[in-house]
Amino acid sequence: MPSSDYDSACLPDILPLYYRRLFPFSQYYRWLNYGGVQKNYFQNREFSFTLKDDIYVRYQSFTTQNELEKEMQKMNPYKIDIGAIYSHRPNQHNTVKSGTFQALEKELVFDIDMTDYDDVRSCCSAADICPKCWTLMTIAIHILDRALRDDFGFQHLLWVYSGRRGVHCWVCDEAARKLSVAARSAVAEYLSLVKGSDETVKKVVLTDPIHPFIRESLVVVERYFPRYALQDQDVLGRKESVDKVLALTPDDVRKELQQEFQNEKKPEIRWKLLKDEAKRKQGTSKKNQHFEKEIMLQYCYPRLDVNVSKGVNHLLKSPFSVHPKTGRISVPIDLKELETFDPFAVPTISLICEELDRPRTVEEDEKSKETKDKENEKDTAESRKIRDYKRTSLAKYVKYFDQFLDGMARSWKGELLKKSDLQKDF
Amino acid sequence: MQFSSRRKKFTTNSQAELYGEPLQFYGQPPLENISLTEFETFAVERLKLLKTIENLGVSYVKMSESYTKKLGTESKALNFLYRPEADDRKPQNGPTEQEKRRKDHISHFILRLAYCQTEDLRRWFIQQEVDLFRYRFNDLHPKQKLEFLHRNNLQYDRITVEEKKALNDKLVNSSYALSGITVVEQDVYKVPFQDALDLVRTRKVYLKAGYVYIPHQDIVTIVINDFRTRLSKALALTARSLPAVHSDERLQPLLNHLSHAYVGQDYSIQKNVGKISLEQIDSLSGKSFPLCMRQIHQSLRENHHLRHGGRMQYGLFLKGIGLSLEQALQFWRSEFIKGKVDADKFDKAYAYSVRHMFGKEGKRTDYTPYSCMKVILSNAPSQGDHHGCPFRHSDPELLKQKLQVYKVSPSGISQILELVKGMHYQLACQKYFEQTHNVEDASFSLNHPNQYFIESQKALGGGKEIKRETEAPQKPQEIPTGGPSAAPEAAANTQDEAEMTEDLDSFFQDA
């Protein structure tokens, strides 16, 4: 699907259109209001906007969905970030006694960025991505999603494509939103296996016994390793890559393999030889016995930025925000279709604005007549808006977002009932 | 200012009850009168103890044998060490167990006053107190540990035998404490993960659906966490009552002195602004920068870019050696525009952060350059970063290569690597100093990169304009001992041996 040539120069013209007719405000508000269970939750939420000419404004806050819409349509932000829920309305923070304005709650978030894998991917570097290295994101999502659900017990996870070179995860459970800085940092550390800077050669070291979490993660990695690493990245093909892999093996094993590789050129066989050496090591010595697992993990295991997850007040790019450089919308990712998710098929703002201008088909006209009758009470402008995004490629992503919100809404209902019960008995 | 007496003083028999337990959570503040001398002495001695803990924590693995032995010796010397069994037998000389516990109790609460004021002070105080508590808890007999748990209401659910069977493999593979046999024998507790963060962080426990499964003997980590949380909350409350305390002229100087003894030389006050020119930086980096800053500087020159961690560590260091804000802006700007950042982008994105470092934006906090402790212990570098402490964070092989490039002698390199292996990172850096300056002995105890710079300039040029700060708070090791001489301002107002007449409790209770 053509992304309809996007040029960042066109943003000033199409952003107003996006915010007026396409941005899913009612779903957005439904999310951030969290069912109205806690008072002032939406009102005390910080937003930050990046406007034209890189003007950055923080501590934006809104009292209603309507106010949010009006302000965004007035300012037409290039980027939107979501911050924490504070003790007071962020836009009044200057009036609050110093020291008492504090960040209280926020979703637990994770940011996986492709540039953090530059030392282990050969197809691209820096801001570029391609289908070959996108697999790393697929692996990351599988591993982290499972761990956050099964190990930590979280249920309401929203995975979002960042718009260029990575993915974000928003953990929206109430327990997650209330986590302290120390707890967030502990969760992020638990999920971290790849450690070290440019100066570190071996970034994954496993010791016995191997924790169940690592075992589960290896199951995922092993599933993808042959196609991703051996084929697509060809890590055991070119000499420099082979050397890098062998640098992660124990000295004696490395010499063996270097010899064997002189006669064997096929990557799959080479990998098998490496695994055989590992098995041999496991039988004999206690040290360095898991090097084949360590290699797979160093090449494939998710690399997350702990600092993003730690801070309660950390600002993270909002879902449905536009990425100014690529024009792509930060859309939620439906995990049921994770294997076929293609970041290059994600709609750009230019595309969906163009789709709006398409002449309506006969079908659409009939359908719209039906729904118009149903929605007679609603404001026509709003109902037109509701139908607008549905005509574009954005539709399926908003639908998925709705399903995500439905899942959470069930828990809100329970909370509201509990609260009203409490109010009845003194 | 008069502090009204809000409750009756209890007599000494309750002291026996209070100090009957070997270890406490410091939930209740002391309720007695003490002399100003005791106030000072107790506080200063506890501070010495905490500083020992801090230093040992960098040089030794915490809770290792050498660590505990050294800590035990120091505790004894300061009369803080007490045996878990409270026997009231009069010792040959020195204070009784009861007296030691009382001192422990009171000194803790005094230091709360001094260390509750800023985020940095609180963090430091909590870290050392937690380490001290962990050391003491580990020292208790198993029975006493159990008693402690029950007394402090840490009751968690035990899992059933069936559950244990079902989770057997997982449990054994996640905890060193659990073998196939002990899973059957020991009780395993189900604890919400938020109460066991240390175990979660290090993946030393089995985690399922938000609960960790802890064998009885590992319950210490839970206790420690609980201690940390309680102390953190208490400090926040104490901070609110501080204005009342500070209005007392006898206490304020002492409390300030105590918290400065920690902060000490933080190089936050720029003494030599503008004495360094930008052209000198390249040569200075080879001659007088510690290895960490030299490394960062080199990678900045090579890549024309630095990530946030590197910008903070290096930028604050440069501020500390005397770069002015204008110089700093020029320095970063000229380097970044050689790379992928154009002048416009620099002014919009990065200039803000440089001004922020100098306290000209946002909260207007004037950030202090990082000490060695901070560089070593926090914000470890990851892929794409160049900050941190090379002795701590670099692969020994790569470190060796780097030292060779920097022309350190082979014997020097092997000495450095030995120190690194023993985790003595600051000593390794001192050795690097000695090697690069051709001196036998560094003659200073390194704990701050800016200190390295000053010492280096001294060694090379012989005390030019760059002088050491000579304020009253001296280097961390030299804490004045108790007595009127410790805080001259306070001494002027004290009467030796005079009793304080107001309530201590009004200082410690939240309003």
Tab-separated table of C-alpha atoms in Angstrom, chain A residues 6 41 133 184 213 228 249 273 330 344 358 364 368 377 415:
chain	number	residue	atom	x	y	z
A	6	TYR	CA	4.935	12.160	2.739
A	41	TYR	CA	-7.419	11.721	36.939
A	133	CYS	CA	15.591	-6.430	11.397
A	184	ARG	CA	9.516	0.323	38.005
A	213	PHE	CA	12.114	-16.334	33.003
A	228	TYR	CA	16.389	-14.196	11.594
A	249	THR	CA	32.712	-18.238	22.701
A	273	LEU	CA	28.726	-27.348	15.097
A	330	SER	CA	1.772	5.836	16.107
A	344	PHE	CA	5.965	0.118	6.201
A	358	ARG	CA	-11.793	10.290	-1.904
A	364	GLU	CA	-20.630	4.159	1.782
A	368	SER	CA	-23.904	6.430	6.170
A	377	GLU	CA	-29.496	12.763	18.597
A	415	GLU	CA	-14.209	-0.382	40.835
